[in-house]
C-alpha positions as CSV (number, residue, x, y, z in Angstrom):
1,X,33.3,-13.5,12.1
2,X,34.0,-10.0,13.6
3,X,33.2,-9.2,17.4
4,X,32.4,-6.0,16.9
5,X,28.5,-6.1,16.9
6,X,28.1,-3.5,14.3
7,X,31.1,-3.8,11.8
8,X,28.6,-2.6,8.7
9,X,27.6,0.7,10.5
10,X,30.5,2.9,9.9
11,X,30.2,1.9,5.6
12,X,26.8,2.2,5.8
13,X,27.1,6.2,7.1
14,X,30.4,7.0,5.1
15,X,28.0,6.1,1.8
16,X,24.9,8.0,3.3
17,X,27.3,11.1,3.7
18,X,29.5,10.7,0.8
19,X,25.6,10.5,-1.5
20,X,24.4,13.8,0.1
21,X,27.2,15.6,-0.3
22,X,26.8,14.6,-4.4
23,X,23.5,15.3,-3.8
24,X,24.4,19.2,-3.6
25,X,24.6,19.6,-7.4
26,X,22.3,17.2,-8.9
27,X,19.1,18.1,-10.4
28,X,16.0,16.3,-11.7
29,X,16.5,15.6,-15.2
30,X,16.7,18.7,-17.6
31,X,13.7,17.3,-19.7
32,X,11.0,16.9,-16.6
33,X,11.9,19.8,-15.1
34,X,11.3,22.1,-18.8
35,X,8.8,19.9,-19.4
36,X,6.8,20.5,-16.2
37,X,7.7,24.3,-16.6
38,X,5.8,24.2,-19.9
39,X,2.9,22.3,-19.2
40,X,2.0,25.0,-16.5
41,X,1.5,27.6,-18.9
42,X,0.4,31.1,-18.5
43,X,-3.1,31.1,-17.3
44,X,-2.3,28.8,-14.1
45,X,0.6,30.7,-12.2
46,X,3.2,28.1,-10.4
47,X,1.8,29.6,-6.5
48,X,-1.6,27.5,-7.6
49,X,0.2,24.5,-8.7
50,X,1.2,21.4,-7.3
51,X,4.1,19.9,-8.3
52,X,4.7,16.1,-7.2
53,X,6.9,13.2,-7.6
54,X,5.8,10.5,-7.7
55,X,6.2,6.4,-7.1
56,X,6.0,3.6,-9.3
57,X,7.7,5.0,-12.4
58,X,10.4,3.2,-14.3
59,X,13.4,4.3,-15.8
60,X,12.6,7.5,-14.7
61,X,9.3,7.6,-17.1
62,X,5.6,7.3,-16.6
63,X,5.4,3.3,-18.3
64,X,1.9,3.7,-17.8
65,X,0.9,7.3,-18.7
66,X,-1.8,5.5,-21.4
67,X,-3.5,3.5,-18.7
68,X,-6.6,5.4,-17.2
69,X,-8.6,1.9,-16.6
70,X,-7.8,1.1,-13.0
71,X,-9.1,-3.0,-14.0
72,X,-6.2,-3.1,-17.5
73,X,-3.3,-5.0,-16.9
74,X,-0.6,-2.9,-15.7
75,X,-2.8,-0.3,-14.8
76,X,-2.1,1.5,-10.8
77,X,-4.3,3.4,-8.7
78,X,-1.1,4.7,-6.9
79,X,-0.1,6.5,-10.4
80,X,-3.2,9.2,-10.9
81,X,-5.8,7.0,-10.9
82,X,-6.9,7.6,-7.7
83,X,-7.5,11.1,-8.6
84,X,-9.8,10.4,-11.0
85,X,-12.5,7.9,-9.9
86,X,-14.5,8.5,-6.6
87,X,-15.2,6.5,-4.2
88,X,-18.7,5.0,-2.6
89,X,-17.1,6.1,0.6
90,X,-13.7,7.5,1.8
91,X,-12.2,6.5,5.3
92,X,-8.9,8.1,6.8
93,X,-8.1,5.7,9.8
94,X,-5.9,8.1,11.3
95,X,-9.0,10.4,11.9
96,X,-10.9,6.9,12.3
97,X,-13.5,8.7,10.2
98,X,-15.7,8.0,7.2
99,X,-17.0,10.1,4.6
100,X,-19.6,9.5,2.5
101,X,-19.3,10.3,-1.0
102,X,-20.9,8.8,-4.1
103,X,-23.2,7.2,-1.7
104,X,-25.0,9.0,0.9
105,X,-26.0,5.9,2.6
106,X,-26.3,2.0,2.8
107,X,-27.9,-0.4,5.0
108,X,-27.9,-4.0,5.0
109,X,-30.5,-6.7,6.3
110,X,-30.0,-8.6,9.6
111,X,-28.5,-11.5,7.9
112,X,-26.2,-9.8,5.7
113,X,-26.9,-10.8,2.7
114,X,-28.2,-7.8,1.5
115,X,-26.8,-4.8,1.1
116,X,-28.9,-1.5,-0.3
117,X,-27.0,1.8,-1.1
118,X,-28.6,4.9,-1.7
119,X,-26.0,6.8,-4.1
120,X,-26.1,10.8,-4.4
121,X,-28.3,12.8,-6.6
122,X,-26.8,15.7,-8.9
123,X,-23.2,14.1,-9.6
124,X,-22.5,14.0,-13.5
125,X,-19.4,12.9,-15.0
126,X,-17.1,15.0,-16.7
127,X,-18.7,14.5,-19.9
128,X,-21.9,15.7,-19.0
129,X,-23.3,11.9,-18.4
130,X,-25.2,11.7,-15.5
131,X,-23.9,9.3,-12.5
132,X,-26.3,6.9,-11.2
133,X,-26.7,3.6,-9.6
134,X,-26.6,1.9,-12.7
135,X,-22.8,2.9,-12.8
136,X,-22.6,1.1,-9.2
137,X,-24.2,-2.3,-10.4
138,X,-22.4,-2.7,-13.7
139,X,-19.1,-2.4,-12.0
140,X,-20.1,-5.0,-9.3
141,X,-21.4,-7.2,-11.9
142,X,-18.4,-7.2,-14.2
143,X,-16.0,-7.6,-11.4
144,X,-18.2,-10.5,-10.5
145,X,-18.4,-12.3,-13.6
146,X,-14.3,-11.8,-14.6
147,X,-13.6,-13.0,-11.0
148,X,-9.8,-14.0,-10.9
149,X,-9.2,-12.0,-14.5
150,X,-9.4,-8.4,-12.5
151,X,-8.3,-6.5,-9.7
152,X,-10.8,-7.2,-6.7
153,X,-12.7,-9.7,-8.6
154,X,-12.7,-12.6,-6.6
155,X,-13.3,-10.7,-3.9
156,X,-16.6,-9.6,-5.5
157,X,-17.3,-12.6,-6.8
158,X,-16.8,-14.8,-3.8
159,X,-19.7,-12.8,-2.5
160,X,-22.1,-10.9,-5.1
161,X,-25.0,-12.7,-6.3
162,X,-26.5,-9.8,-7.9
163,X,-26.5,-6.2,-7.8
164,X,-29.7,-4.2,-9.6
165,X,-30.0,-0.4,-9.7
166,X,-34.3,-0.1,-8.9
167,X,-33.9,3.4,-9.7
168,X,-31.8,6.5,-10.2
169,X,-30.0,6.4,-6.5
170,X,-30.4,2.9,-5.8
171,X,-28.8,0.0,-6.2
172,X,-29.4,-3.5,-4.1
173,X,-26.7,-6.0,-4.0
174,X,-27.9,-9.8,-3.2
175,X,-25.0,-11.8,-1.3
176,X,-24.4,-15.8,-1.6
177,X,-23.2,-15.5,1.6
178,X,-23.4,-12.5,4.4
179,X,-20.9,-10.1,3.3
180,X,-20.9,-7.8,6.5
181,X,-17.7,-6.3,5.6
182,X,-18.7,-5.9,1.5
183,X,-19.5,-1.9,1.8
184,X,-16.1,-0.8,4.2
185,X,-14.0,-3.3,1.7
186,X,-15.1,-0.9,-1.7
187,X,-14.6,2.2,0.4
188,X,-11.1,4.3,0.2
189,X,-8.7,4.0,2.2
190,X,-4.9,3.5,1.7
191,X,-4.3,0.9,-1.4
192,X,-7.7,-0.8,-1.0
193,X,-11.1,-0.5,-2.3
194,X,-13.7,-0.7,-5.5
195,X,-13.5,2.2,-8.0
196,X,-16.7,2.5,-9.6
197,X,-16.1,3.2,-13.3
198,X,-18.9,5.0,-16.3
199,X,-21.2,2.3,-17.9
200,X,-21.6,4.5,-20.4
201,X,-17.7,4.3,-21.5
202,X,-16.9,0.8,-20.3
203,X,-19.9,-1.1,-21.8
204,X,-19.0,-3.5,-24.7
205,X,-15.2,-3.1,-24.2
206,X,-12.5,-5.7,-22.8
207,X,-11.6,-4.5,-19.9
208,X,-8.5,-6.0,-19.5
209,X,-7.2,-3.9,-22.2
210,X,-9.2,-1.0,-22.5
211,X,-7.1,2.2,-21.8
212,X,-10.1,4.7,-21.3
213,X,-7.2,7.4,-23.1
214,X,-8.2,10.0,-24.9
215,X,-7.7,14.0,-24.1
216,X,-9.4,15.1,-27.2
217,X,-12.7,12.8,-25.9
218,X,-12.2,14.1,-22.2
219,X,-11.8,10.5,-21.5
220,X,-11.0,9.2,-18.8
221,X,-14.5,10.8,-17.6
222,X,-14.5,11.7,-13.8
223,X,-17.1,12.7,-11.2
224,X,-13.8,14.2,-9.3
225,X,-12.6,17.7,-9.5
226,X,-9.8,17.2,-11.7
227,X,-9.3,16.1,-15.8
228,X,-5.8,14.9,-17.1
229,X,-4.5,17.4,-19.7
230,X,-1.5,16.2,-20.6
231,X,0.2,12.6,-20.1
232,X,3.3,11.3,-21.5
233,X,6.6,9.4,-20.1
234,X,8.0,12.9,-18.3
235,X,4.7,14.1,-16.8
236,X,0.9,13.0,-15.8
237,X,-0.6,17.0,-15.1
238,X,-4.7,17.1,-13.7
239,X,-6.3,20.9,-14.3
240,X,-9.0,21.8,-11.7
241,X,-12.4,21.5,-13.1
242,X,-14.5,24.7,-13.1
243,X,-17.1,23.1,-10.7
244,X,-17.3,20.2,-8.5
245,X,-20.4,18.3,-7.1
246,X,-18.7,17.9,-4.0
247,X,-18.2,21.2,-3.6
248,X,-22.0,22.5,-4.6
249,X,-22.9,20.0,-2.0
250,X,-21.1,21.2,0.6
251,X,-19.1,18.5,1.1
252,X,-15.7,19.6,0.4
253,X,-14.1,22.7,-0.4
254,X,-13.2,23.3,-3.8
255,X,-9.1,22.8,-4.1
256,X,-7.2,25.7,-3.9
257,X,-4.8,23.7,-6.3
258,X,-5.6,24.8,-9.8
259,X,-3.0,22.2,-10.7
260,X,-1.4,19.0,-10.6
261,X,2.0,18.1,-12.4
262,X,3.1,14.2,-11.5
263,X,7.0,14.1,-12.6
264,X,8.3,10.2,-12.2
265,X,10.5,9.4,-9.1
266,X,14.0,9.5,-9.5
267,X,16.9,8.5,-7.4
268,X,17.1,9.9,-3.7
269,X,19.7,12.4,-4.4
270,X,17.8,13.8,-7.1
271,X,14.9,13.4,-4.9
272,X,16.8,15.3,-1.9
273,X,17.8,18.1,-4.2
274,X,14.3,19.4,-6.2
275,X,13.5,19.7,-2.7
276,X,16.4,22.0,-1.6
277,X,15.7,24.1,-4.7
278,X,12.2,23.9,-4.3
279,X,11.1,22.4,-7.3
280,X,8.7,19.9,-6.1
281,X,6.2,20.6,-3.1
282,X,5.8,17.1,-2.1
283,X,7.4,13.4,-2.4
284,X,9.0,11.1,-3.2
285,X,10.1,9.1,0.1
286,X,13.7,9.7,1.4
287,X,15.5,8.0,3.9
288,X,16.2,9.3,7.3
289,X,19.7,10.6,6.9
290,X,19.0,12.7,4.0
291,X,16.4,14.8,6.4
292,X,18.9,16.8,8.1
293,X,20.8,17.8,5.0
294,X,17.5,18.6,3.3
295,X,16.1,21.3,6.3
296,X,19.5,22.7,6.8
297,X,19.8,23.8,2.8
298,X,15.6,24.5,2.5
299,X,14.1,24.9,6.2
300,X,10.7,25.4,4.5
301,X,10.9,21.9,3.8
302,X,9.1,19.3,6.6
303,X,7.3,16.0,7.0
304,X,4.7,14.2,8.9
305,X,6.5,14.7,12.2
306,X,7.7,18.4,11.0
307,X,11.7,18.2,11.4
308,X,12.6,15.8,13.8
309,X,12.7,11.9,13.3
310,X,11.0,9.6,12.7
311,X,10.1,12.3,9.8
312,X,6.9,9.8,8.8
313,X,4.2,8.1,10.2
314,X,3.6,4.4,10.5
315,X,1.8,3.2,7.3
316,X,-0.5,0.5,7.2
317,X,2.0,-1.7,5.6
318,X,4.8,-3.6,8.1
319,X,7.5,-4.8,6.3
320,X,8.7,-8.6,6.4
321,X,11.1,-11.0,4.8
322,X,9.0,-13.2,2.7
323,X,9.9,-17.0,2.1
324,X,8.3,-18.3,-0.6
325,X,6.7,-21.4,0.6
326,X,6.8,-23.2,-2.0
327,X,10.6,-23.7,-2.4
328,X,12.7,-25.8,-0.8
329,X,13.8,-25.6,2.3
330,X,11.2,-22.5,2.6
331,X,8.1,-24.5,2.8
332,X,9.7,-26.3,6.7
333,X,8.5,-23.8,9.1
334,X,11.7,-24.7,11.0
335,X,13.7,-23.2,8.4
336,X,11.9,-20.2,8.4
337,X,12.0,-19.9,12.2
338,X,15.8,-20.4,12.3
339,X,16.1,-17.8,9.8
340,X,14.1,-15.2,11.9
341,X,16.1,-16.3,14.9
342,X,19.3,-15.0,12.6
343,X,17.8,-11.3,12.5
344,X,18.4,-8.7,15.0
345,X,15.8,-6.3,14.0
346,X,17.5,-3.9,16.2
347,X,20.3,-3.4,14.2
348,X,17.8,-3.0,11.3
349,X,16.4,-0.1,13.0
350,X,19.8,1.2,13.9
351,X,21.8,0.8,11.0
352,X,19.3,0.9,8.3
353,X,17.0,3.6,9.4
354,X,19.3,5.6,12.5
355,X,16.9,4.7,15.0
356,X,14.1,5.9,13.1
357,X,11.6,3.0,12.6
358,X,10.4,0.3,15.1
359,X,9.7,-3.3,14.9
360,X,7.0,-5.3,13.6
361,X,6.1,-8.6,15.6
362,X,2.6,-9.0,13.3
363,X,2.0,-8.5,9.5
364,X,-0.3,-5.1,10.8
365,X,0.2,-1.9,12.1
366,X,-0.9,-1.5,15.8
367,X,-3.2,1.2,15.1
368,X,-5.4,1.8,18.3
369,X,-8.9,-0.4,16.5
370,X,-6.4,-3.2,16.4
371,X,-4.8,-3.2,20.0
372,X,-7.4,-5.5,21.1
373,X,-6.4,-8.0,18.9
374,X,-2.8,-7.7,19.6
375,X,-4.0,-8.0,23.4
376,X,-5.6,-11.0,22.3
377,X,-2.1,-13.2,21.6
378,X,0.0,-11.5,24.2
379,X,0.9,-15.1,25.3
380,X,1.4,-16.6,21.9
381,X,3.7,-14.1,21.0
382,X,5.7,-14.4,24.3
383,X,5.7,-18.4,23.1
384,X,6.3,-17.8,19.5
385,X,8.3,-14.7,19.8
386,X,8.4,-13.2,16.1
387,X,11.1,-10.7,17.1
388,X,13.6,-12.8,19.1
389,X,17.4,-13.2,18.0
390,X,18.1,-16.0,19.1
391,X,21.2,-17.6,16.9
392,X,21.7,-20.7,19.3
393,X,18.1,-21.8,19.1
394,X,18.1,-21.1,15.4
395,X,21.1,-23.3,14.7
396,X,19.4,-26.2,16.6
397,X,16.5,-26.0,14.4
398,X,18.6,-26.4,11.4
399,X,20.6,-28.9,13.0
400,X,17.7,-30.8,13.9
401,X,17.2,-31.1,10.1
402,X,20.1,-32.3,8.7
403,X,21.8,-29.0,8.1
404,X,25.7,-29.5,8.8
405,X,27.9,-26.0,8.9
406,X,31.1,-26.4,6.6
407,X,33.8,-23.9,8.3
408,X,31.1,-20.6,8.9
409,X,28.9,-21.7,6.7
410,X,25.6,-23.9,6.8
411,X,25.5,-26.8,4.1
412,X,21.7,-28.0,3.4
413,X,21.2,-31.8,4.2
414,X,22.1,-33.0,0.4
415,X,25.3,-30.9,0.9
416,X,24.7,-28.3,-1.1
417,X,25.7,-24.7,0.3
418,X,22.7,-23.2,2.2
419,X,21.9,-19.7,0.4
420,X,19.1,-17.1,0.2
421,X,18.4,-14.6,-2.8
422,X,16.9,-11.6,-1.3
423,X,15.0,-9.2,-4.1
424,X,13.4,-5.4,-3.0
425,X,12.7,-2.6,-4.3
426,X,13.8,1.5,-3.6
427,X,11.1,2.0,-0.9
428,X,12.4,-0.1,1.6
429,X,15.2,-2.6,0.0
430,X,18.5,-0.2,0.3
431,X,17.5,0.5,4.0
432,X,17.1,-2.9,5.5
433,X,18.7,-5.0,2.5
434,X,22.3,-4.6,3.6
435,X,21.7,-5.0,7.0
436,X,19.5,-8.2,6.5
437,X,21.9,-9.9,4.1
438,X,24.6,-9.4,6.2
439,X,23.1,-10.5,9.3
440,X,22.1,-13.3,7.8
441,X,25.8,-14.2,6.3
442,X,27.3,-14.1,9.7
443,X,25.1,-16.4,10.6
444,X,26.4,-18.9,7.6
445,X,23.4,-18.1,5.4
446,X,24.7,-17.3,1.7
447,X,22.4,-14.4,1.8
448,X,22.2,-11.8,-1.5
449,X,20.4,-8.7,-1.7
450,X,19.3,-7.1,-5.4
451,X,16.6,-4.5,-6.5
452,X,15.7,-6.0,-10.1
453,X,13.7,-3.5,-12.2
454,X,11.2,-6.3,-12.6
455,X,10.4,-6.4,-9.1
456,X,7.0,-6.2,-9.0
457,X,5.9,-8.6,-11.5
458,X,9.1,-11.6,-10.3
459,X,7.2,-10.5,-6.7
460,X,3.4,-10.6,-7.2
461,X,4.3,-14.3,-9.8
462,X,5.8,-15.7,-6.6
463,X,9.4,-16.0,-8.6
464,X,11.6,-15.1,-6.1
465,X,13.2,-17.2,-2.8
466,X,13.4,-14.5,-0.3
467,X,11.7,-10.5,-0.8
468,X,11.6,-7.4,1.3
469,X,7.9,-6.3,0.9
470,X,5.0,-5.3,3.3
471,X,1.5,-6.3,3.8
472,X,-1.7,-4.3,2.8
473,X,-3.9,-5.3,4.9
474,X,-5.9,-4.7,8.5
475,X,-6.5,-1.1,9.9
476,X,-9.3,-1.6,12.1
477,X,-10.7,-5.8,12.2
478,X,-8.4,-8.9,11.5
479,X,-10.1,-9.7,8.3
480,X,-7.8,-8.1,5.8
481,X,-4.6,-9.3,7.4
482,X,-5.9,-12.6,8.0
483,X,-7.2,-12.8,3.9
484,X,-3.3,-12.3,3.3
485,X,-2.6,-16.1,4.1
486,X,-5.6,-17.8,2.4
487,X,-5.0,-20.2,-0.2
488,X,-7.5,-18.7,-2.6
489,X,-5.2,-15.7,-2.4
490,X,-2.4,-17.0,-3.9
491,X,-1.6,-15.6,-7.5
492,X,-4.7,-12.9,-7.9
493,X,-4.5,-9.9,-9.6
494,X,-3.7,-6.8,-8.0
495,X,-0.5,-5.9,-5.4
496,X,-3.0,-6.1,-2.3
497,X,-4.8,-8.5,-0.4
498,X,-3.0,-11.3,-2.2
499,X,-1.0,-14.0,-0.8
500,X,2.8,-13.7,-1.3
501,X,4.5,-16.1,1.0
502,X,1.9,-18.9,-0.8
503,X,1.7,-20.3,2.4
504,X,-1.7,-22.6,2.5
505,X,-3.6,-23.8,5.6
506,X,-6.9,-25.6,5.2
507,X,-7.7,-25.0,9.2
508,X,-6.3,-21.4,8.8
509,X,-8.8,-20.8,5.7
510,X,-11.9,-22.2,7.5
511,X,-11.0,-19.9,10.4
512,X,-11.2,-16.8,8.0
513,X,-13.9,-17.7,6.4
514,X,-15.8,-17.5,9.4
515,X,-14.5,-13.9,10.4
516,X,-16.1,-12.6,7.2
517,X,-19.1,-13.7,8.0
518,X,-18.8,-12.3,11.4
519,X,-20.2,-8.6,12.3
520,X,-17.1,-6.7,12.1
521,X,-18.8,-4.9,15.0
522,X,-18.5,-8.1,17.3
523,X,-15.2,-7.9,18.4
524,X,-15.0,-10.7,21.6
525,X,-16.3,-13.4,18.2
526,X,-13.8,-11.9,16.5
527,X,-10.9,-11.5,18.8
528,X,-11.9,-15.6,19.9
529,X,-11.4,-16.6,16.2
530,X,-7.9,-14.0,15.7
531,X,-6.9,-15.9,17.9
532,X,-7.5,-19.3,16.7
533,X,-6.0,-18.5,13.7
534,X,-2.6,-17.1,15.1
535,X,-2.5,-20.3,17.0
536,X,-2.2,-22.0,13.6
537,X,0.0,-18.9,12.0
538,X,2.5,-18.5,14.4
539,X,3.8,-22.0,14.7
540,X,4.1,-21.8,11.3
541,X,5.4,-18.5,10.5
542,X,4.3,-18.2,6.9
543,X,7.2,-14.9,6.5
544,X,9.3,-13.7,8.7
545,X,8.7,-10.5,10.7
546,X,11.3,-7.2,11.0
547,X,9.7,-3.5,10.9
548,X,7.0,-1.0,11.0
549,X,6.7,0.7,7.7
550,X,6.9,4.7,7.8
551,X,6.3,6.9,5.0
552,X,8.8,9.7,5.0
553,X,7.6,12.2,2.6
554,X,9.3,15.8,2.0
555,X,6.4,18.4,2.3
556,X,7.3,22.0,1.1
557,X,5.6,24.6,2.9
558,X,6.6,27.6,1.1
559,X,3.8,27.3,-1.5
560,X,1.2,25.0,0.3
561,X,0.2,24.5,4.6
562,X,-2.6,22.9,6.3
563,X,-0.1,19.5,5.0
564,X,-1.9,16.3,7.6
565,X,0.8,15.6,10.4
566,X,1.2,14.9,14.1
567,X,-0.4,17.9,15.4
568,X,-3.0,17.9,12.0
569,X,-3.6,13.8,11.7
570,X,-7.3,14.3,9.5
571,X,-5.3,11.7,7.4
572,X,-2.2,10.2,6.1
573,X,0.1,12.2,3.7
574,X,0.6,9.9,0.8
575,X,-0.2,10.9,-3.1
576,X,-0.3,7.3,-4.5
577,X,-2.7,6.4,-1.5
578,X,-6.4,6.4,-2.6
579,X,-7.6,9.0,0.3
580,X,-4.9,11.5,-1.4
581,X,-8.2,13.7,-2.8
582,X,-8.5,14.6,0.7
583,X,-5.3,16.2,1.5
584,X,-5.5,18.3,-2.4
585,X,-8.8,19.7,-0.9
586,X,-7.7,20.4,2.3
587,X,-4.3,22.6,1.3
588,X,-4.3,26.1,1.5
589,X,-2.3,28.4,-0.2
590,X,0.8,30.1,1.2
């Protein structure tokens, strides 16, 4: 092994430099770009359109360009949907404020088991069809009755009784149990919460494979301000509808964006150079040594934290190496601890991301609503310190269970060579993959690092060893994050509030059952039981910790301003996030 304590960093900057410098005369792909040129036509000039890439594509192509049910297999919010179906409720934690929106108020009863929401009068779909709170109760209901088959579910059905619309603007929903967190959990905000769909498409059809597809209908039907036009593998493009309840309301302005093009994400260098030339306005996410080249060649190009590092903000979503717990040796928590003992997140941060990122020492963000809770395992974390290197302690644990090193290298207790298959994915794989692996190998861990194209679906069916991924969950009570490690979240639908390390804990689920039961409002019950649960948790280690997670999106200012950032937080910046409506009606054109 080498003494010098970053041999990799030198490769890993020559590549970073060697890629931009390519990056100088590639383009996006001659058929998106003609094809996005087309679809804007005459009557919309380019000034009132925004042009986006996007995430989730594959290949280079929308996969998914058919799917306008956000319950069908396969189907994404993070891929247009969420422009199209509004919420009950919209809530940007960086402003820490909620907006009302389909509803205009709920209440529930002192026990929590009921929960009444008064929806708005004089919303219509796009067909004409007017929205009411029979819309609300057939979406709870269905999610109800296919539980595990759909997205959210068994999250509705683990709680919902009943819900009845009593008239127009009113529906009740009936809990088994008290459900004081039901109304926040189907509100918007990042990656999670309930979209409510038109009864009067939906009815009678399976939603599992319904695709709710058809321009010459006007399907899919929205109460929003936009309608998809066009949608094929190159492009998804959304025209500005000619009125907007929200805006006759008073509650939003009308979108000075006439309209929307979504073009597929393509590599980083392709990424880095539509922005140079200024064919894109915003997105995708690049990496934090391709800034610099980006505002030297365009300087009305900027991001979150204009042009100087960390050129993001910290998402909701810190990253970890998963284990999967249910291979061996992954499911001893001694292995797992050794391992984490093996990483010096530092270098991470150094090499991976130039000293733009921080560490992560629990699986969610410390936004300000969750400092409290953090406060609340200040010693348990200096006991079990998630973020320690620590090699000599980490080869004692694996000593201590039979694991005998060969030359560099650890040999498991049968003899068999000790390795680890690591799998990610472009958003944060290529930064901290290298660096992991390698650490990791130095240590005598047979680590590999790939990006399969079938990330997602090896990921979210728990066939992997080891994975770089994140976890959607808290932003303002433990709840979510806690939900992550439940055994009845193991294998549901949906990328979010699912448990991927398939770690189980009958103590640990009792626990969080009782926080959602608990007023969310009731913070010294809550921070008691947090911390009864990390007492289990930590010991444990169900995946191991390493960094924040920041979104560093390109914003082009040359067509479009009033973009959120530091000095503008009203909410984060992201266009597959389900509070993206926001910024679109808050831009203002240049």
């Amino acid at each position: 092994m080498t003494n010098d304590p970053r041999p990799f960093a030198t490769e890993r900057r020559s590549v970073i430099k060697g890629g931009l410098a390519a990056a100088a005369s590639v383009m996006l792909p001659e058929g998106v770009v003609s094809n996005a040129a087309l679809a804007q036509g005459a009557d919309i000039p380019r000034e009132k359109t925004m042009v986006l890439i996007g995430i989730n594509a594959r290949d280079g192509r929308w996969v998914d360009y058919e799917l306008w049910n956000p319950y069908a297999i396969g189907s994404n919010h993070q891929n247009g949907i969420n422009l199209i179906y509004e919420p009950l409720a919209y809530y940007s934690a960086f402003a820490n404020k909620m907006y009302m929106w389909l509803a205009e108020s709920y209440e529930y009863t002192p026990d929590f088991k009921r929960l009444t929401i008064k929806t708005r009068s004089g919303i219509k779909w796009s067909d004409g069809t007017p929205f009411s709170a029979e819309d609300v109760a057939y979406t709870f209901n269905t999610l109800r009755d296919l539980g595990p088959k759909a997205k959210w579910g068994i999250d509705v059905a683990q709680a919902l009784q009943e819900a009845k619309a009593i008239d127009a603007n009113t529906v009740v929903l009936d809990f088994k149990i008290p459900s004081p967190r039901f109304f926040f959990f189907c509100t918007y905000k990042f990656d999670i919460g309930v979209p409510i769909v038109p009864k009067h498409v939906f009815s009678g059809n399976d939603w599992s494979n319904f695709k709710n597809f058809d321009i010459a209908k006007g399907w899919p039907v929205s109460t929003g301000p936009w309608r998809v036009t066009d949608a094929s593998l190159q492009q998804k493009v959304f025209e500005r509808r000619a009125t907007w309840w929200a805006a006759e309301q008073g509650l939003a302005p009308m979108p000075q964006v006439l309209k929307n093009i979504w073009l597929p994400n393509v590599a980083e260098q392709q990424t880095a150079q539509a922005h140079i030339t200024g064919q894109v306005d915003m997105g995708g996410v690049l990496q934090p040594a391709t800034f610099p080249t980006v505002f030297r060649q365009n300087p009305k190009v900027s991001s979150y934290t204009g042009q100087q590092p960390p050129y993001g903000y910290v998402d909701w979503w810190p990253i970890s190496l998963y284990l999967n717990n249910e291979e061996k040796p992954f499911d001893d928590k001694d292995v797992r601890w050794a391992i984490s003992h093996y990483i010096d997140r530092k270098q991470i941060v150094d090499v991976g991301y130039l000293g733009a990122s921080s560490v992560s020492s629990l699986p969610m963000p410390p936004y300000p609503p969750l400092q409290p809770y953090f406060d609340a395992v200040k010693d348990l974390l200096e006991k079990y310190n998630t973020l320690a290197f620590d090699p000599k302690k980490g080869d004692a644990l694996l000593q201590a269970k039979g694991f005998k090193k060969d030359g560099e290298n650890w040999m498991k207790p049968d003899g068999s060579p000790f390795t680890l298959d690591i799998i990610g994915f472009g958003g944060s794989g290529p930064a901290i993959g290298p660096v992991l692996s390698q650490l990791l190998k130095r240590r005598g861990v047979a680590a590999t690092m790939g990006l399969p194209p079938n990330f997602d679906e090896r990921f979210q069916k728990g066939q992997y060893t080891g994975s770089i991924y994140g976890h959607g969950g808290s932003i303002r009570e433990p709840f979510d994050t806690l939900r992550l490690y439940q055994g009845k979240s193991i294998a549901v639908p949906g990328a979010h509030l699912v448990n991927f390390s398939r770690w189980k804990n009958a103590e640990f689920d009792k626990i969080v059952d009782e926080v959602y039961v608990t007023d969310p409002t009731n913070v010294p019950r809550l921070k008691d039981l947090f911390r009864a649960a990390m007492e289990i948790w930590l010991p444990d280690l169900p995946d191991v910790q390493l960094v924040q997670n920041y979104h560093r999106i390109p914003l082009n200012t040359s067509r479009w301003t009033n973009w959120p950032g530091t000095d503008n937080a009203y909410v984060n910046t992201a266009s597959w996030h389900l509070t993206f409506p926001l910024v679109l009606w808050s831009l203002k054109s240049a």
